[in-house]
Short mmCIF file of C-alpha atoms in Angstrom, two decimals:
data_model
loop_
_atom_site.label_atom_id
_atom_site.label_comp_id
_atom_site.label_asym_id
_atom_site.label_seq_id
_atom_site.Cartn_x
_atom_site.Cartn_y
_atom_site.Cartn_z
CA MET A 939 30.06 -12.79 38.87
CA GLY A 940 32.69 -10.80 40.75
CA ALA A 941 30.12 -8.67 42.58
CA LEU A 942 26.78 -9.44 44.10
CA GLY A 943 24.10 -8.03 41.86
CA VAL A 944 20.33 -7.56 41.92
CA THR A 945 19.68 -11.13 40.81
CA GLU A 946 22.21 -12.65 43.24
CA ARG A 947 20.62 -14.75 45.98
CA LEU A 948 22.80 -15.40 49.02
CA ALA A 949 21.80 -17.90 51.69
CA ILE A 950 23.43 -17.81 55.14
CA VAL A 951 23.12 -21.01 57.12
CA GLY A 952 23.50 -19.96 60.74
CA ASP A 953 22.16 -16.78 62.29
CA GLY A 954 24.65 -16.12 65.08
CA LEU A 955 27.20 -13.33 65.52
CA ILE A 956 29.07 -14.09 62.28
CA GLY A 957 26.08 -15.03 60.14
CA ARG A 958 24.01 -12.01 61.16
CA SER A 959 27.02 -9.70 60.76
CA ILE A 960 27.53 -11.01 57.21
CA ARG A 961 23.94 -10.11 56.44
CA LEU A 962 24.29 -6.61 57.92
CA ALA A 963 27.63 -5.96 56.19
CA LEU A 964 26.23 -7.03 52.83
CA ALA A 965 23.16 -4.85 53.29
CA ARG A 966 25.52 -1.92 53.86
CA SER A 967 27.64 -2.50 50.74
CA GLN A 968 25.07 -4.07 48.40
CA PRO A 969 21.56 -3.11 49.55
CA ASP A 970 19.89 -4.64 46.48
CA ALA A 971 21.27 -8.15 47.12
CA VAL A 972 18.70 -10.79 48.10
CA VAL A 973 19.77 -12.48 51.35
CA ILE A 974 18.04 -15.23 53.30
CA SER A 975 19.12 -16.57 56.70
CA LEU A 976 18.53 -20.11 57.92
CA ASP A 977 18.94 -21.53 61.40
CA ARG A 978 18.33 -24.79 63.22
CA GLY A 979 15.19 -26.55 62.03
CA ASP A 980 14.72 -24.43 58.90
CA ASP A 981 13.93 -26.06 55.56
CA LEU A 982 17.23 -26.35 53.70
CA SER A 983 15.52 -27.01 50.36
CA VAL A 984 15.50 -23.25 49.79
CA LEU A 985 19.26 -23.50 49.16
CA ALA A 986 18.39 -24.73 45.68
CA GLY A 987 17.50 -21.17 44.71
CA ALA A 988 20.71 -19.59 46.04
CA SER A 989 23.67 -18.69 43.87
CA THR A 990 25.92 -18.32 46.94
CA VAL A 991 25.70 -20.28 50.20
CA VAL A 992 27.60 -19.32 53.35
CA LEU A 993 27.79 -21.94 56.11
CA SER A 994 28.10 -19.95 59.33
CA ALA A 995 27.49 -22.74 61.81
CA PRO A 996 29.77 -24.60 64.25
CA VAL A 997 32.39 -26.79 62.60
CA ASP A 998 30.67 -30.08 63.50
CA ALA A 999 27.40 -28.84 62.01
CA ILE A 1000 29.22 -27.78 58.83
CA LEU A 1001 30.87 -31.18 58.53
CA ALA A 1002 27.50 -32.89 58.98
CA LEU A 1003 25.91 -30.71 56.31
CA ILE A 1004 28.59 -30.92 53.60
CA PRO A 1005 27.71 -34.46 52.38
CA ARG A 1006 24.13 -33.28 51.78
CA LEU A 1007 25.07 -30.22 49.73
CA PRO A 1008 25.38 -31.94 46.32
CA GLU A 1009 21.66 -32.79 46.61
CA LEU A 1010 20.65 -29.39 47.99
CA VAL A 1011 22.44 -26.87 45.75
CA PRO A 1012 23.04 -26.56 41.99
CA GLU A 1013 26.52 -27.35 40.71
CA ALA A 1014 27.18 -23.69 39.81
CA THR A 1015 26.48 -22.47 43.36
CA LEU A 1016 29.39 -20.92 45.24
CA ILE A 1017 29.74 -22.39 48.72
CA THR A 1018 31.91 -21.04 51.50
CA ASP A 1019 31.97 -21.25 55.28
CA THR A 1020 33.22 -19.43 58.37
CA GLY A 1021 34.36 -22.38 60.50
CA SER A 1022 37.38 -21.91 62.73
CA THR A 1023 39.19 -25.05 61.48
CA LYS A 1024 39.76 -25.63 57.80
CA GLN A 1025 41.58 -28.88 57.01
CA ALA A 1026 38.66 -31.15 57.97
CA ILE A 1027 36.16 -28.96 56.15
CA ALA A 1028 38.30 -28.80 53.01
CA SER A 1029 38.70 -32.58 53.09
CA ALA A 1030 34.94 -33.13 53.49
CA ALA A 1031 34.19 -30.78 50.58
CA ARG A 1032 36.75 -32.60 48.44
CA GLU A 1033 35.22 -35.99 49.25
CA ALA A 1034 31.75 -34.63 48.40
CA GLY A 1035 33.03 -33.47 45.00
CA LEU A 1036 32.30 -29.81 45.70
CA ARG A 1037 34.72 -28.00 43.38
CA ARG A 1038 32.99 -24.67 44.06
CA PHE A 1039 33.45 -24.88 47.83
CA VAL A 1040 35.97 -22.29 49.13
CA PRO A 1041 36.55 -22.80 52.87
CA GLY A 1042 36.90 -19.52 54.75
CA HIS A 1043 37.54 -18.13 58.21
CA PRO A 1044 37.07 -14.47 59.21
CA MET A 1045 39.46 -13.44 61.96
CA ALA A 1046 36.77 -11.39 63.65
CA GLY A 1047 34.60 -11.65 66.72
CA GLY A 1048 33.68 -9.83 69.88
CA THR A 1049 33.27 -10.09 73.63
CA SER A 1050 29.59 -10.97 73.16
CA SER A 1051 28.09 -13.65 70.97
CA GLY A 1052 24.76 -14.27 69.30
CA PRO A 1053 22.81 -12.28 66.70
CA ALA A 1054 22.15 -9.42 69.14
CA ALA A 1055 25.89 -8.62 69.11
CA ALA A 1056 26.13 -8.55 65.30
CA ARG A 1057 27.19 -5.37 63.53
CA PRO A 1058 27.94 -4.44 59.90
CA SER A 1059 31.49 -3.28 60.72
CA LEU A 1060 32.56 -6.57 62.34
CA PHE A 1061 34.79 -7.55 59.41
CA ASP A 1062 36.15 -4.12 58.45
CA GLY A 1063 39.88 -4.37 57.87
CA ARG A 1064 40.02 -7.91 59.31
CA THR A 1065 41.84 -10.80 57.67
CA TRP A 1066 39.56 -13.41 56.11
CA PHE A 1067 41.37 -16.64 55.24
CA LEU A 1068 40.28 -18.47 52.09
CA VAL A 1069 41.55 -22.01 51.45
CA THR A 1070 41.83 -22.18 47.67
CA GLY A 1071 43.70 -25.44 47.08
CA ASP A 1072 40.76 -27.49 45.75
CA ALA A 1073 38.39 -24.81 44.43
CA ASP A 1074 38.15 -23.72 40.81
CA ASP A 1075 39.30 -20.23 39.79
CA ASP A 1076 35.84 -18.74 39.30
CA ALA A 1077 34.71 -19.88 42.75
CA VAL A 1078 37.82 -18.37 44.32
CA ALA A 1079 37.23 -15.08 42.49
CA ARG A 1080 33.61 -14.94 43.63
CA ALA A 1081 34.50 -15.79 47.23
CA THR A 1082 37.19 -13.10 47.21
CA ALA A 1083 34.68 -10.57 45.87
CA LEU A 1084 32.21 -11.46 48.61
CA VAL A 1085 34.81 -11.10 51.35
CA THR A 1086 35.88 -7.74 49.93
CA ARG A 1087 32.28 -6.56 49.87
CA LEU A 1088 31.98 -7.41 53.55
CA GLY A 1089 34.89 -5.07 54.33
CA ALA A 1090 37.46 -7.77 55.09
CA ILE A 1091 40.88 -8.40 53.56
CA PRO A 1092 41.02 -11.71 51.68
CA ALA A 1093 44.00 -13.90 52.57
CA PRO A 1094 44.22 -16.88 50.17
CA LEU A 1095 45.95 -20.06 51.31
CA ASP A 1096 46.78 -22.37 48.43
CA ASP A 1097 46.80 -25.63 50.41
CA ASP A 1098 44.42 -28.02 52.19
CA GLY A 1099 43.94 -25.81 55.26
CA ALA A 1100 46.77 -27.26 57.33
CA ALA A 1101 48.72 -23.99 57.53
CA HIS A 1102 45.63 -22.15 58.73
CA ASP A 1103 44.90 -24.72 61.42
CA ARG A 1104 48.47 -24.69 62.77
CA LEU A 1105 48.46 -20.91 63.02
CA VAL A 1106 45.01 -20.57 64.57
CA ALA A 1107 45.63 -23.44 67.00
CA ALA A 1108 48.69 -21.68 68.35
CA ILE A 1109 46.86 -18.38 68.69
CA SER A 1110 43.74 -19.82 70.33
CA HIS A 1111 45.48 -22.29 72.66
CA LEU A 1112 48.02 -19.87 74.10
CA PRO A 1113 45.52 -18.02 76.39
CA GLN A 1114 44.06 -21.40 77.38
CA VAL A 1115 47.43 -22.80 78.41
CA VAL A 1116 48.43 -19.66 80.33
CA ALA A 1117 45.11 -19.52 82.19
CA SER A 1118 45.20 -23.22 82.96
CA ALA A 1119 48.78 -22.98 84.20
CA LEU A 1120 47.73 -20.17 86.52
CA LEU A 1121 44.83 -22.27 87.74
CA ALA A 1122 47.16 -25.18 88.44
CA ARG A 1123 49.45 -22.91 90.45
CA VAL A 1124 46.83 -21.25 92.65
CA GLY A 1125 44.79 -24.33 93.49
CA ARG A 1126 43.19 -27.48 92.20
CA ARG A 1127 39.66 -27.06 93.52
CA TRP A 1128 38.37 -26.24 90.05
CA ALA A 1129 40.90 -28.28 88.06
CA PRO A 1130 40.42 -28.59 84.30
CA THR A 1131 39.68 -32.31 84.70
CA ALA A 1132 36.22 -31.29 85.89
CA CYS A 1133 35.38 -30.87 82.23
CA ALA A 1134 37.07 -34.00 80.97
CA SER A 1135 33.95 -36.15 80.91
CA PRO A 1136 31.74 -35.95 77.79
CA ALA A 1137 28.80 -36.62 80.07
CA ALA A 1138 29.42 -33.23 81.66
CA GLY A 1139 28.36 -31.58 78.42
CA CYS A 1140 31.76 -30.48 77.18
CA ALA A 1141 32.09 -32.65 74.08
CA THR A 1142 30.85 -30.85 70.99
CA PRO A 1143 27.79 -32.73 69.67
CA PRO A 1144 27.55 -33.66 65.99
CA VAL A 1145 24.66 -31.22 65.54
CA TRP A 1146 24.16 -27.57 66.36
CA PRO A 1147 24.86 -27.18 70.08
CA PRO A 1148 22.34 -25.45 72.35
CA ALA A 1149 22.61 -21.70 72.69
CA ARG A 1150 24.27 -22.19 76.12
CA ARG A 1151 26.51 -25.12 77.05
CA ARG A 1152 27.20 -25.86 80.68
CA CYS A 1153 29.76 -28.08 82.34
CA GLY A 1154 31.37 -28.42 85.73
CA ARG A 1155 32.54 -24.92 86.49
CA PRO A 1156 32.08 -22.43 89.31
CA SER A 1157 29.24 -19.93 88.96
CA SER A 1158 31.51 -17.05 89.84
CA GLY A 1159 35.00 -16.22 90.90
CA PRO A 1160 38.32 -15.70 89.18
CA THR A 1161 38.48 -19.17 87.59
CA ARG A 1162 35.18 -18.94 85.72
CA ALA A 1163 36.76 -17.76 82.47
CA THR A 1164 39.30 -20.58 82.63
CA SER A 1165 36.62 -23.21 83.12
CA ARG A 1166 34.52 -21.80 80.30
CA ARG A 1167 37.55 -21.94 77.98
CA CYS A 1168 37.97 -25.53 79.15
CA CYS A 1169 34.54 -26.34 77.77
CA ALA A 1170 35.42 -24.86 74.38
CA SER A 1171 37.89 -27.66 73.62
CA SER A 1172 38.12 -31.01 75.32
CA PRO A 1173 40.65 -30.79 78.19
CA ALA A 1174 41.43 -34.47 77.71
CA SER A 1175 43.60 -33.32 74.82
CA TRP A 1176 45.97 -31.18 76.84
CA SER A 1177 47.74 -31.05 80.18
CA VAL A 1178 49.61 -28.49 82.26
CA ARG A 1179 52.56 -29.34 84.49
CA PRO A 1180 53.66 -26.75 87.06
CA THR A 1181 57.27 -26.97 88.19
CA ALA A 1182 59.28 -25.01 90.72
CA SER A 1183 61.01 -22.95 88.05
CA ARG A 1184 58.50 -22.67 85.25
CA ILE A 1185 55.17 -23.74 83.87
CA ARG A 1186 55.52 -26.27 81.07
CA ALA A 1187 52.55 -26.82 78.75
CA ARG A 1188 52.20 -29.66 76.34
CA TRP A 1189 49.48 -30.89 73.99
CA SER A 1190 48.76 -34.63 74.11
CA GLY A 1191 46.88 -35.89 71.09
CA CYS A 1192 45.13 -32.62 70.20
CA SER A 1193 44.66 -32.62 66.43
CA SER A 1194 44.42 -28.86 66.20
CA ALA A 1195 47.50 -28.08 68.28
CA PRO A 1196 50.78 -27.21 66.60
CA THR A 1197 53.37 -29.97 66.51
CA ALA A 1198 56.07 -27.43 65.70
CA SER A 1199 56.44 -23.69 65.48
CA PRO A 1200 53.62 -22.48 63.21
CA SER A 1201 54.81 -21.32 59.82
CA ILE A 1202 52.92 -20.06 56.80
CA HIS A 1203 56.03 -19.31 54.79
CA ASN A 1204 55.02 -21.53 51.90
CA HIS A 1205 51.30 -20.80 51.92
CA GLY A 1206 49.86 -17.94 53.95
CA MET A 1207 52.67 -15.55 53.04
CA ASN A 1208 52.71 -16.51 49.37
CA LYS A 1209 50.70 -13.72 47.76
CA VAL A 1210 51.42 -14.63 44.15
CA ILE A 1211 48.54 -14.67 41.66
CA ASP A 1212 49.22 -16.30 38.32
CA THR A 1213 47.64 -13.75 35.96
CA ALA A 1214 46.38 -10.20 35.89
CA ASP A 1215 42.95 -11.47 34.85
CA ALA A 1216 42.75 -13.58 38.01
CA ALA A 1217 43.92 -10.61 40.10
CA VAL A 1218 41.08 -8.35 38.92
CA ALA A 1219 38.38 -11.03 38.86
CA ALA A 1220 37.11 -10.04 42.31
CA ILE A 1221 36.82 -6.31 41.59
CA PRO A 1222 33.12 -5.38 41.54
CA ASP A 1223 31.27 -2.69 39.63
CA GLY A 1224 31.39 0.64 41.47
CA ALA A 1225 34.79 0.05 43.05
CA THR A 1226 37.25 2.86 43.82
CA ILE A 1227 40.73 2.08 42.52
CA MET A 1228 44.04 3.92 42.95
CA MET A 1229 46.40 3.47 40.01
CA GLY A 1230 50.08 4.34 40.27
CA GLY A 1231 52.06 6.14 37.61
CA PHE A 1232 53.15 9.58 36.47
CA GLY A 1233 52.26 10.10 32.85
CA LEU A 1234 53.03 6.65 31.45
CA ALA A 1235 55.95 5.93 33.81
CA GLY A 1236 55.30 3.27 36.44
CA ILE A 1237 51.72 2.51 35.41
CA PRO A 1238 50.30 -0.99 36.09
CA GLU A 1239 49.87 -1.86 32.40
CA ASN A 1240 48.87 -5.50 32.89
CA LEU A 1241 46.28 -4.84 35.58
CA VAL A 1242 44.66 -1.97 33.68
CA ALA A 1243 44.44 -4.06 30.52
CA ALA A 1244 42.92 -6.96 32.47
CA LEU A 1245 40.33 -4.67 34.05
CA HIS A 1246 39.48 -3.42 30.57
CA ARG A 1247 38.99 -6.99 29.33
CA ARG A 1248 36.80 -7.83 32.31
CA GLY A 1249 34.50 -4.89 31.61
CA THR A 1250 33.99 -3.79 35.22
CA ARG A 1251 32.01 -0.53 35.16
CA HIS A 1252 31.08 2.58 37.19
CA LEU A 1253 34.62 2.85 38.52
CA THR A 1254 36.12 5.74 40.45
CA ILE A 1255 39.78 6.03 39.44
CA ILE A 1256 42.30 7.90 41.59
CA SER A 1257 45.36 8.55 39.46
CA ASN A 1258 47.75 11.41 38.85
CA ASN A 1259 46.57 11.67 35.25
CA ALA A 1260 44.18 10.01 32.80
CA GLY A 1261 46.62 8.22 30.54
CA VAL A 1262 46.56 8.68 26.77
CA ASP A 1263 44.11 7.62 24.09
CA GLY A 1264 44.12 3.86 23.67
CA PHE A 1265 46.62 3.05 26.42
CA GLY A 1266 46.60 2.79 30.20
CA ILE A 1267 43.56 4.42 31.76
CA GLY A 1268 42.70 5.61 28.26
CA LEU A 1269 41.46 2.06 27.57
CA LEU A 1270 38.99 2.28 30.43
CA LEU A 1271 37.81 5.72 29.35
CA ALA A 1272 37.23 4.60 25.76
CA SER A 1273 35.06 1.70 26.92
CA ARG A 1274 33.09 3.95 29.29
CA GLN A 1275 34.07 1.97 32.38
CA VAL A 1276 35.01 5.07 34.42
CA LYS A 1277 32.36 7.02 36.29
CA LYS A 1278 34.67 9.47 38.09
CA MET A 1279 38.31 10.58 37.88
CA ILE A 1280 40.24 12.12 40.77
CA SER A 1281 43.42 13.48 39.22
CA THR A 1282 45.90 16.34 39.07
CA TYR A 1283 46.36 16.58 35.28
CA VAL A 1284 44.01 15.32 32.59
CA GLY A 1285 45.59 16.52 29.36
CA GLU A 1286 46.92 14.28 26.58
CA ASN A 1287 43.63 12.36 26.30
CA LYS A 1288 41.09 13.53 23.72
CA GLU A 1289 38.46 10.99 24.77
CA PHE A 1290 38.64 12.22 28.35
CA GLU A 1291 38.28 15.80 27.11
CA ARG A 1292 35.21 14.84 25.08
CA GLN A 1293 33.54 13.06 27.99
CA PHE A 1294 34.30 15.95 30.33
CA LEU A 1295 32.87 18.59 27.97
CA GLN A 1296 29.79 16.45 27.38
CA LYS A 1297 29.39 15.98 31.15
CA GLU A 1298 29.62 12.22 30.75
CA ILE A 1299 32.21 11.81 33.51
CA GLU A 1300 32.69 13.29 36.97
CA VAL A 1301 36.04 14.98 37.52
CA GLU A 1302 37.76 16.15 40.70
CA LEU A 1303 40.95 18.08 40.00
CA VAL A 1304 43.43 18.26 42.89
CA PRO A 1305 46.73 20.15 43.17
CA GLN A 1306 49.50 17.58 42.80
CA GLY A 1307 51.09 18.10 46.21
CA THR A 1308 47.68 17.99 47.89
CA PHE A 1309 46.85 14.88 45.88
CA SER A 1310 49.93 13.07 47.16
CA GLU A 1311 49.38 14.19 50.74
CA ARG A 1312 45.70 13.18 50.72
CA ILE A 1313 46.74 9.65 49.73
CA ARG A 1314 49.56 9.57 52.29
CA ALA A 1315 47.12 10.71 54.98
CA GLY A 1316 44.70 7.97 53.98
CA GLY A 1317 47.41 5.36 54.38
CA ALA A 1318 48.45 6.78 57.74
CA GLY A 1319 44.92 6.87 59.14
CA ILE A 1320 44.76 10.67 59.21
CA ALA A 1321 41.22 11.78 58.37
CA ALA A 1322 42.09 15.29 57.16
CA PHE A 1323 44.78 17.97 57.25
CA TYR A 1324 45.25 21.69 56.62
CA THR A 1325 47.23 23.09 53.68
CA PRO A 1326 47.68 26.61 52.29
CA THR A 1327 47.47 25.28 48.72
CA GLY A 1328 44.27 26.28 46.98
CA VAL A 1329 43.15 29.00 49.38
CA GLY A 1330 41.20 31.68 47.50
CA THR A 1331 40.73 29.52 44.39
CA LEU A 1332 37.97 27.26 43.05
CA ILE A 1333 39.63 24.44 44.95
CA ALA A 1334 38.53 26.04 48.23
CA GLU A 1335 34.82 26.20 47.43
CA GLY A 1336 32.78 24.39 50.04
CA LYS A 1337 35.79 23.55 52.21
CA GLU A 1338 36.63 24.69 55.71
CA THR A 1339 39.39 27.29 56.07
CA ARG A 1340 41.29 28.31 59.21
CA GLU A 1341 44.06 30.74 59.99
CA PHE A 1342 47.30 29.65 61.61
CA GLU A 1343 49.93 32.25 62.53
CA GLY A 1344 48.37 34.77 60.21
CA ARG A 1345 48.11 32.49 57.17
CA ALA A 1346 44.93 30.91 55.76
CA TYR A 1347 44.78 27.13 55.41
CA LEU A 1348 42.33 24.83 53.68
CA LEU A 1349 41.02 21.57 55.17
CA GLU A 1350 41.54 18.62 52.83
CA GLN A 1351 40.20 15.13 53.48
CA ALA A 1352 42.26 11.96 53.07
CA LEU A 1353 41.89 9.70 50.03
CA THR A 1354 41.44 5.95 50.37
CA ALA A 1355 40.30 3.25 47.96
CA ASP A 1356 38.90 -0.25 47.76
CA PHE A 1357 41.84 -1.36 45.60
CA ALA A 1358 45.25 -0.05 44.57
CA PHE A 1359 47.05 -1.12 41.39
CA VAL A 1360 50.79 -0.52 41.76
CA LYS A 1361 53.73 -1.26 39.49
CA ALA A 1362 57.18 -2.12 40.85
CA TRP A 1363 60.51 -3.14 39.36
CA THR A 1364 61.09 -6.12 41.69
CA GLY A 1365 58.92 -7.94 44.21
CA ASP A 1366 58.99 -11.18 46.16
CA HIS A 1367 56.34 -13.74 47.02
CA HIS A 1368 55.64 -11.98 50.32
CA GLY A 1369 54.73 -8.73 48.54
CA ASN A 1370 57.86 -6.71 49.35
CA LEU A 1371 58.44 -4.20 46.55
CA VAL A 1372 61.33 -2.25 45.06
CA TYR A 1373 60.67 0.53 42.53
CA ARG A 1374 63.02 1.83 39.87
CA LYS A 1375 63.88 5.51 39.62
CA THR A 1376 61.03 7.84 38.62
CA ALA A 1377 58.69 4.90 38.02
CA ARG A 1378 58.30 4.91 41.81
CA ASN A 1379 56.21 8.14 41.78
CA PHE A 1380 52.79 7.64 43.44
CA ASN A 1381 53.00 3.86 43.78
CA PRO A 1382 54.36 3.64 47.37
CA VAL A 1383 51.77 5.93 48.94
CA MET A 1384 48.91 4.32 47.04
CA ALA A 1385 49.99 0.89 48.26
CA THR A 1386 49.30 2.02 51.84
CA ALA A 1387 45.93 3.69 51.26
CA ALA A 1388 43.77 0.90 49.81
CA ARG A 1389 41.93 -1.93 51.46
CA THR A 1390 43.41 -4.37 48.91
CA THR A 1391 46.68 -3.66 47.09
CA ILE A 1392 47.58 -5.62 43.95
CA ALA A 1393 51.14 -5.25 42.68
CA GLU A 1394 52.54 -6.22 39.31
CA VAL A 1395 56.31 -6.46 38.98
CA GLU A 1396 58.82 -6.89 36.19
CA HIS A 1397 60.92 -9.27 38.28
CA LEU A 1398 59.27 -11.67 40.74
CA VAL A 1399 61.86 -13.24 43.05
CA ALA A 1400 61.92 -15.71 45.92
CA PRO A 1401 61.66 -14.51 49.54
CA GLY A 1402 65.03 -13.38 50.83
CA ALA A 1403 66.34 -12.29 47.43
CA ILE A 1404 65.66 -8.61 48.24
CA ASP A 1405 67.91 -6.89 50.75
CA PRO A 1406 65.55 -5.77 53.56
CA ASP A 1407 67.20 -2.35 53.54
CA ALA A 1408 66.29 -1.96 49.85
CA VAL A 1409 62.55 -2.55 50.29
CA HIS A 1410 60.44 0.49 49.40
CA THR A 1411 56.99 -0.98 50.14
CA PRO A 1412 56.87 -3.69 52.84
CA GLY A 1413 54.78 -6.72 52.02
CA ILE A 1414 52.33 -5.98 54.85
CA PHE A 1415 50.72 -3.42 52.54
CA VAL A 1416 50.37 -5.82 49.60
CA GLN A 1417 47.68 -8.50 49.41
CA HIS A 1418 48.41 -9.88 45.91
CA ILE A 1419 51.40 -9.82 43.56
CA LEU A 1420 51.91 -11.03 40.00
CA GLN A 1421 54.64 -11.30 37.40
CA GLY A 1422 53.94 -8.73 34.69
CA SER A 1423 54.78 -9.22 31.02
CA GLY A 1424 54.80 -7.51 27.65
CA TYR A 1425 55.52 -4.02 28.94
CA GLU A 1426 55.39 -1.37 26.23
CA LYS A 1427 56.76 1.46 28.39
CA ARG A 1428 55.59 4.06 25.93
CA ILE A 1429 57.16 7.50 25.92
CA GLU A 1430 54.46 10.08 26.44
CA LYS A 1431 56.31 12.94 24.72
CA ARG A 1432 59.45 12.39 22.68
CA THR A 1433 61.73 15.37 22.26
CA VAL A 1434 64.58 15.22 19.76
CA SER A 1435 67.09 17.82 18.73
CA HIS A 1436 67.56 18.86 15.12
CA GLY A 1437 71.16 19.00 13.98
#
């Protein structure tokens, strides 16, 4: 269930900017998925035939709908949402007994709203929070797979949504406070209190609001944006006090405002996943995966074995080599899970040789230096680069060549992936990694070049235990980390001297 398949039916409740963009993004990545969109007034009984339901409506509408879901959808249905606040939604789902509800929030949007502004790339590379505290493991894995398919980066929060709400409240209220403070300084003609009355249309109704909400605000002029922001959240919950020396802002009774400096140290920054099987649960068929290692040194043994157990197929593997028979990538080759290999050296594996000679697998051989640089370029956002390596050989066939200072160069394109499996010696809960000696090899560059990086480590330590100067891969490149176990650390070729 990690990927949406032909028989998967996804229902999107809400056909605005986010809902329509979800539909377009899914059509781009999984064109054979069956998707239906529902809006105000539509018959919700069709949800009974959906295996995944996405609630992409305003928060109040989501809260009103949640108590009805147990009667509308089968127990096995995955339910998620895109509301901008999470604690209330998570609480409502918990009270309704919805163990397969995974609250979510894509940190994406645009200057225009509505379905006309939707686009399939809206979520590309954007963080998508998932509140996982009350959901079962399979639901979390399926929600993570969906978010990945949409192009976003899943960010699990193992709590009740409080950390998310504190962080987002601080981010969203800061422009409001600054603009309101400016308004208070330049004049009070259009003071925020003009929106304080619910009768003016500012209070969010318990149902889907009209497409356009209006309240007391000027029709034009420099304060229009401020007044519109005032309508977005009740101004009765905040106040601005100008003074001679500074503008002081305070929240008074606003439930979504931070009561202290926002911190996600214990939740949002904790990237630990308990098992390798849970880490690979969201990887769909057809994924492209980078796998660190040189020979058998520094390979992500636990993650590869878990992917083998899961049986994910039609994979494109980017790795320096193809492992050995019965170990590492060799496991995936033996079970015919690999569609294509992009490598520099493919010896030492008889099964790979057999599949290659029988034309059962696609192979792209790359010079090792070029291989490393293509990955580094992918991580750095460089689309392509010129190199003299391979000019005049089979490697150059079909590629652009140019001459610089009398020497021919070959244009090579960057390599990126959906996922990267990396192996490190030590890592902390925030994803900071330290490698050991030659086991470092391709792991650091691969960690930067994938949409989602999963790291397994031999020693998982608490934040702060690693000297910042010793970090090889900063945690910003790592989305998930797990404690590895049972490492064999096989020796690929043992050489002994004879007395």
